[in-house]
PDB file of C-alpha atoms and ligand atoms in Angstrom:
ATOM      1  CA  MET A   1     173.094  17.703 120.829  1.00 37.00           C
ATOM      2  CA  GLY A   2     172.028  16.327 124.165  1.00 37.00           C
ATOM      3  CA  SER A   3     169.004  14.388 125.258  1.00 39.00           C
ATOM      4  CA  SER A   4     167.683  17.208 127.369  1.00 39.00           C
ATOM      5  CA  HIS A   5     164.153  17.286 126.065  1.00 46.00           C
ATOM      6  CA  VAL A   6     161.555  17.450 128.777  1.00 40.00           C
ATOM      7  CA  ASP A   7     160.066  14.153 129.811  1.00 41.00           C
ATOM      8  CA  LEU A   8     156.561  15.485 130.111  1.00 45.00           C
ATOM      9  CA  SER A   9     153.692  13.165 130.884  1.00 52.00           C
ATOM     10  CA  LYS A  10     151.492  12.531 127.888  1.00 57.00           C
ATOM     11  CA  ARG A  11     148.386  12.425 130.015  1.00 58.00           C
ATOM     12  CA  HIS A  12     146.620  15.062 132.003  1.00 58.00           C
ATOM     13  CA  THR A  13     146.248  14.208 135.661  1.00 58.00           C
ATOM     14  CA  GLU A  14     142.829  15.803 135.925  1.00 70.00           C
ATOM     15  CA  LYS A  15     139.815  15.556 133.670  1.00 85.00           C
ATOM     16  CA  PRO A  16     139.775  18.691 131.486  1.00 92.00           C
ATOM     17  CA  SER A  17     136.956  21.117 132.091  1.00 94.00           C
ATOM     18  CA  PHE A  18     136.298  24.496 130.463  1.00 95.00           C
ATOM     19  CA  SER A  19     135.674  27.545 132.622  1.00 94.00           C
ATOM     20  CA  PRO A  20     132.062  28.803 132.527  1.00 94.00           C
ATOM     21  CA  GLU A  21     133.168  31.596 130.164  1.00 95.00           C
ATOM     22  CA  LYS A  22     134.813  29.188 127.728  1.00 95.00           C
ATOM     23  CA  LEU A  23     131.876  26.833 128.000  1.00 95.00           C
ATOM     24  CA  ALA A  24     129.581  29.683 126.965  1.00 96.00           C
ATOM     25  CA  GLU A  25     131.888  30.496 124.041  1.00 97.00           C
ATOM     26  CA  VAL A  26     131.870  26.872 122.919  1.00 96.00           C
ATOM     27  CA  GLN A  27     128.084  26.720 123.222  1.00 96.00           C
ATOM     28  CA  ALA A  28     127.711  29.909 121.174  1.00 96.00           C
ATOM     29  CA  LEU A  29     129.974  28.496 118.482  1.00 96.00           C
ATOM     30  CA  MET A  30     127.906  25.325 118.222  1.00 96.00           C
ATOM     31  CA  ASN A  31     124.684  27.372 118.173  1.00 95.00           C
ATOM     32  CA  SER A  32     125.987  29.432 115.268  1.00 97.00           C
ATOM     33  CA  TYR A  33     125.441  26.484 112.936  1.00 96.00           C
ATOM     34  CA  PRO A  34     122.097  25.092 111.761  1.00 95.00           C
ATOM     35  CA  GLU A  35     120.588  22.326 113.842  1.00 91.00           C
ATOM     36  CA  GLY A  36     122.437  19.061 113.355  1.00 91.00           C
ATOM     37  CA  LYS A  37     125.461  20.812 111.828  1.00 96.00           C
ATOM     38  CA  HIS A  38     127.159  21.906 115.058  1.00 96.00           C
ATOM     39  CA  LYS A  39     130.104  19.599 114.309  1.00 96.00           C
ATOM     40  CA  SER A  40     131.272  22.315 111.923  1.00 97.00           C
ATOM     41  CA  ALA A  41     132.484  24.191 115.029  1.00 97.00           C
ATOM     42  CA  LEU A  42     134.900  21.390 115.898  1.00 98.00           C
ATOM     43  CA  ILE A  43     138.137  22.927 114.585  1.00 98.00           C
ATOM     44  CA  ARG A  44     137.569  26.218 116.381  1.00 97.00           C
ATOM     45  CA  ILE A  45     136.630  24.368 119.571  1.00 98.00           C
ATOM     46  CA  LEU A  46     139.804  22.281 119.352  1.00 98.00           C
ATOM     47  CA  HIS A  47     141.829  25.491 119.094  1.00 96.00           C
ATOM     48  CA  ILE A  48     140.110  26.778 122.235  1.00 97.00           C
ATOM     49  CA  ALA A  49     140.776  23.460 123.989  1.00 97.00           C
ATOM     50  CA  GLU A  50     144.435  23.619 123.028  1.00 94.00           C
ATOM     51  CA  GLU A  51     144.733  27.174 124.389  1.00 92.00           C
ATOM     52  CA  GLU A  52     142.962  26.212 127.601  1.00 94.00           C
ATOM     53  CA  PHE A  53     144.715  22.918 128.342  1.00 94.00           C
ATOM     54  CA  GLY A  54     148.440  23.564 127.983  1.00 90.00           C
ATOM     55  CA  GLY A  55     148.872  24.039 124.247  1.00 92.00           C
ATOM     56  CA  TRP A  56     148.196  20.461 123.194  1.00 94.00           C
ATOM     57  CA  LEU A  57     145.366  17.955 122.833  1.00 95.00           C
ATOM     58  CA  SER A  58     145.547  14.914 125.069  1.00 94.00           C
ATOM     59  CA  ILE A  59     143.240  11.932 124.630  1.00 94.00           C
ATOM     60  CA  GLU A  60     141.317  13.169 127.673  1.00 95.00           C
ATOM     61  CA  THR A  61     140.895  16.622 126.120  1.00 96.00           C
ATOM     62  CA  MET A  62     139.676  15.174 122.828  1.00 96.00           C
ATOM     63  CA  ASP A  63     137.272  12.872 124.668  1.00 95.00           C
ATOM     64  CA  TYR A  64     135.989  15.843 126.660  1.00 96.00           C
ATOM     65  CA  VAL A  65     135.359  17.822 123.455  1.00 97.00           C
ATOM     66  CA  ALA A  66     133.534  14.825 121.965  1.00 97.00           C
ATOM     67  CA  GLU A  67     131.369  14.554 125.062  1.00 96.00           C
ATOM     68  CA  LEU A  68     130.558  18.278 125.010  1.00 96.00           C
ATOM     69  CA  MET A  69     129.633  18.187 121.337  1.00 96.00           C
ATOM     70  CA  ASN A  70     127.750  14.916 121.640  1.00 96.00           C
ATOM     71  CA  ILE A  71     129.791  13.288 118.894  1.00 96.00           C
ATOM     72  CA  GLN A  72     131.971  10.168 118.829  1.00 97.00           C
ATOM     73  CA  PRO A  73     135.586  10.496 120.062  1.00 96.00           C
ATOM     74  CA  ILE A  74     136.830   9.128 116.717  1.00 96.00           C
ATOM     75  CA  GLU A  75     135.251  12.131 114.989  1.00 97.00           C
ATOM     76  CA  VAL A  76     137.487  14.377 117.094  1.00 97.00           C
ATOM     77  CA  TYR A  77     140.614  12.216 116.711  1.00 96.00           C
ATOM     78  CA  GLU A  78     140.349  12.154 112.934  1.00 96.00           C
ATOM     79  CA  VAL A  79     140.257  15.950 112.724  1.00 97.00           C
ATOM     80  CA  ALA A  80     142.952  16.531 115.373  1.00 95.00           C
ATOM     81  CA  THR A  81     145.345  14.070 113.751  1.00 94.00           C
ATOM     82  CA  PHE A  82     144.745  15.352 110.204  1.00 94.00           C
ATOM     83  CA  TYR A  83     145.733  18.984 110.757  1.00 91.00           C
ATOM     84  CA  THR A  84     149.379  19.509 111.650  1.00 85.00           C
ATOM     85  CA  MET A  85     148.667  22.740 113.528  1.00 86.00           C
ATOM     86  CA  PHE A  86     147.282  20.709 116.429  1.00 92.00           C
ATOM     87  CA  ASN A  87     149.816  19.444 118.942  1.00 93.00           C
ATOM     88  CA  LEU A  88     149.168  15.890 120.075  1.00 93.00           C
ATOM     89  CA  ASP A  89     152.083  15.837 122.516  1.00 92.00           C
ATOM     90  CA  PRO A  90     153.025  18.237 125.302  1.00 93.00           C
ATOM     91  CA  VAL A  91     154.794  21.375 124.101  1.00 95.00           C
ATOM     92  CA  GLY A  92     156.788  24.221 125.588  1.00 96.00           C
ATOM     93  CA  LYS A  93     155.412  27.655 126.369  1.00 94.00           C
ATOM     94  CA  TYR A  94     156.521  28.858 122.926  1.00 96.00           C
ATOM     95  CA  VAL A  95     156.301  26.663 119.840  1.00 96.00           C
ATOM     96  CA  PHE A  96     158.635  27.603 116.990  1.00 97.00           C
ATOM     97  CA  GLU A  97     157.385  26.360 113.638  1.00 96.00           C
ATOM     98  CA  VAL A  98     160.167  26.984 111.151  1.00 98.00           C
ATOM     99  CA  CYS A  99     159.135  26.929 107.504  1.00 98.00           C
ATOM    100  CA  ARG A 100     161.254  24.506 105.500  1.00 97.00           C
ATOM    101  CA  THR A 101     159.569  24.726 102.096  1.00 97.00           C
ATOM    102  CA  GLY A 102     161.545  25.629  98.952  1.00 97.00           C
ATOM    103  CA  PRO A 103     161.715  29.439  99.102  1.00 97.00           C
ATOM    104  CA  CYS A 104     162.697  29.387 102.780  1.00 98.00           C
ATOM    105  CA  MET A 105     165.098  26.493 102.242  1.00 98.00           C
ATOM    106  CA  LEU A 106     166.857  28.375  99.422  1.00 98.00           C
ATOM    107  CA  VAL A 107     167.743  31.203 101.805  1.00 98.00           C
ATOM    108  CA  GLY A 108     168.883  29.103 104.743  1.00 97.00           C
ATOM    109  CA  SER A 109     165.979  27.619 106.689  1.00 98.00           C
ATOM    110  CA  ASP A 110     167.999  24.422 107.273  1.00 98.00           C
ATOM    111  CA  GLN A 111     170.751  26.446 108.922  1.00 98.00           C
ATOM    112  CA  ILE A 112     168.175  28.318 111.013  1.00 98.00           C
ATOM    113  CA  ILE A 113     166.613  25.036 112.160  1.00 98.00           C
ATOM    114  CA  ASP A 114     170.065  23.662 113.045  1.00 98.00           C
ATOM    115  CA  TYR A 115     171.001  26.862 114.853  1.00 98.00           C
ATOM    116  CA  ILE A 116     167.833  26.919 116.967  1.00 98.00           C
ATOM    117  CA  GLY A 117     168.349  23.242 117.771  1.00 98.00           C
ATOM    118  CA  GLU A 118     171.950  23.822 118.853  1.00 98.00           C
ATOM    119  CA  LYS A 119     171.067  26.899 120.861  1.00 98.00           C
ATOM    120  CA  LEU A 120     168.237  25.191 122.734  1.00 98.00           C
ATOM    121  CA  ASN A 121     169.936  21.781 122.780  1.00 98.00           C
ATOM    122  CA  ILE A 122     166.983  20.042 121.180  1.00 98.00           C
ATOM    123  CA  LYS A 123     166.074  18.305 117.958  1.00 97.00           C
ATOM    124  CA  VAL A 124     163.022  19.001 115.816  1.00 97.00           C
ATOM    125  CA  GLY A 125     159.985  17.768 117.741  1.00 94.00           C
ATOM    126  CA  GLU A 126     161.599  18.272 121.153  1.00 95.00           C
ATOM    127  CA  THR A 127     161.098  20.765 123.967  1.00 97.00           C
ATOM    128  CA  SER A 128     163.906  22.595 125.759  1.00 97.00           C
ATOM    129  CA  SER A 129     164.787  21.391 129.244  1.00 96.00           C
ATOM    130  CA  ASP A 130     163.325  24.539 130.812  1.00 95.00           C
ATOM    131  CA  GLY A 131     159.968  23.835 129.156  1.00 95.00           C
ATOM    132  CA  MET A 132     160.090  27.156 127.296  1.00 97.00           C
ATOM    133  CA  PHE A 133     160.527  26.211 123.636  1.00 98.00           C
ATOM    134  CA  THR A 134     159.412  23.467 121.278  1.00 97.00           C
ATOM    135  CA  LEU A 135     160.986  23.238 117.821  1.00 97.00           C
ATOM    136  CA  LYS A 136     158.859  22.091 114.909  1.00 95.00           C
ATOM    137  CA  THR A 137     159.072  22.476 111.166  1.00 96.00           C
ATOM    138  CA  ALA A 138     156.229  23.537 108.915  1.00 95.00           C
ATOM    139  CA  GLU A 139     155.420  23.731 105.242  1.00 95.00           C
ATOM    140  CA  CYS A 140     154.921  27.108 103.526  1.00 96.00           C
ATOM    141  CA  LEU A 141     153.347  29.586 105.924  1.00 96.00           C
ATOM    142  CA  GLY A 142     152.604  32.138 103.236  1.00 97.00           C
ATOM    143  CA  ALA A 143     155.431  34.536 104.018  1.00 97.00           C
ATOM    144  CA  CYS A 144     157.852  33.404 101.299  1.00 97.00           C
ATOM    145  CA  GLY A 145     158.833  36.986 100.476  1.00 97.00           C
ATOM    146  CA  TYR A 146     160.193  37.386 104.005  1.00 97.00           C
ATOM    147  CA  ALA A 147     162.116  34.101 104.156  1.00 98.00           C
ATOM    148  CA  PRO A 148     163.515  32.451 106.127  1.00 98.00           C
ATOM    149  CA  MET A 149     160.817  32.692 108.729  1.00 98.00           C
ATOM    150  CA  LEU A 150     159.167  30.996 111.681  1.00 98.00           C
ATOM    151  CA  GLN A 151     155.780  31.230 113.309  1.00 97.00           C
ATOM    152  CA  CYS A 152     155.318  31.327 117.081  1.00 96.00           C
ATOM    153  CA  GLY A 153     151.662  31.412 118.053  1.00 91.00           C
ATOM    154  CA  LYS A 154     150.101  34.176 115.975  1.00 90.00           C
ATOM    155  CA  LYS A 155     153.400  35.981 115.425  1.00 96.00           C
ATOM    156  CA  PHE A 156     155.608  35.634 112.337  1.00 98.00           C
ATOM    157  CA  HIS A 157     159.354  36.214 112.695  1.00 98.00           C
ATOM    158  CA  GLU A 158     160.839  36.970 109.313  1.00 98.00           C
ATOM    159  CA  HIS A 159     164.189  37.521 107.558  1.00 98.00           C
ATOM    160  CA  LEU A 160     165.770  35.245 110.164  1.00 98.00           C
ATOM    161  CA  THR A 161     169.504  35.257 110.763  1.00 98.00           C
ATOM    162  CA  LYS A 162     171.386  33.705 113.682  1.00 98.00           C
ATOM    163  CA  GLU A 163     171.512  37.129 115.309  1.00 98.00           C
ATOM    164  CA  ARG A 164     167.779  37.596 114.817  1.00 98.00           C
ATOM    165  CA  VAL A 165     167.103  34.145 116.299  1.00 98.00           C
ATOM    166  CA  ASP A 166     169.176  35.153 119.346  1.00 98.00           C
ATOM    167  CA  GLU A 167     167.051  38.289 119.761  1.00 97.00           C
ATOM    168  CA  VAL A 168     163.770  36.417 119.331  1.00 98.00           C
ATOM    169  CA  ILE A 169     164.679  33.765 121.896  1.00 98.00           C
ATOM    170  CA  ALA A 170     165.995  36.355 124.354  1.00 97.00           C
ATOM    171  CA  SER A 171     162.757  38.349 124.126  1.00 97.00           C
ATOM    172  CA  TYR A 172     160.568  35.318 124.742  1.00 97.00           C
ATOM    173  CA  ARG A 173     162.746  34.335 127.691  1.00 96.00           C
ATOM    174  CA  GLU A 174     162.044  37.773 129.156  1.00 96.00           C
ATOM    175  CA  GLY A 175     158.327  37.215 128.622  1.00 93.00           C
ATOM    176  CA  LYS A 176     158.126  39.768 125.805  1.00 93.00           C
ATOM    177  CA  VAL A 177     156.805  39.148 122.313  1.00 91.00           C
ATOM    178  CA  PRO A 178     159.648  40.161 119.964  1.00 90.00           C
ATOM    179  CA  ASN A 179     158.974  42.894 117.393  1.00 83.00           C
TER     180      ASN A 179
HETATM  181  S1  LIG B 201     158.227  28.870 101.673  1.00 60.69           S
HETATM  182 FE1  LIG B 201     158.505  29.567 103.693  1.00 60.69          FE
HETATM  183  S2  LIG B 201     156.819  30.915 103.959  1.00 60.69           S
HETATM  184 FE2  LIG B 201     156.539  30.136 101.978  1.00 60.69          FE
END
């Protein structure tokens, strides 16, 4: 294991700002709730913010969302820090969330986590030196029958073996979503 994780800045250099299209989407989401209840759109809006601003939520991004929604920043922080699917630190282009709950652990998720770490020269929570991959662990992702597995974005990669991990990483490196 080396210390090759990327030393990414934890702050954005520019104030975040949605494109007009995303702004319209955010507005429509807030309008879909009864008057005074628009805060119910917060989780979906945070997902959009994460997609738009590099895959993670900086303080500036959360403050921007609070300003847009006319709510207090703390109301955004408490949601963003509660749900583990939000990234509060910079991440790589692809985030591997490897399930480590019982059924996956029984069929080798620990070995898969170790193998990915060795292959990318990172520990859990770190990003590869090329900025491509972040390794995280997750609790049951609802695919226990296909264990061991990992989630990357919306894609599940199941029945993982070392060979399968090699294929998955190689495909992402080529810019292709693995089958
Ligand atoms: S235990 Fe891994 S998906 Fe359920």
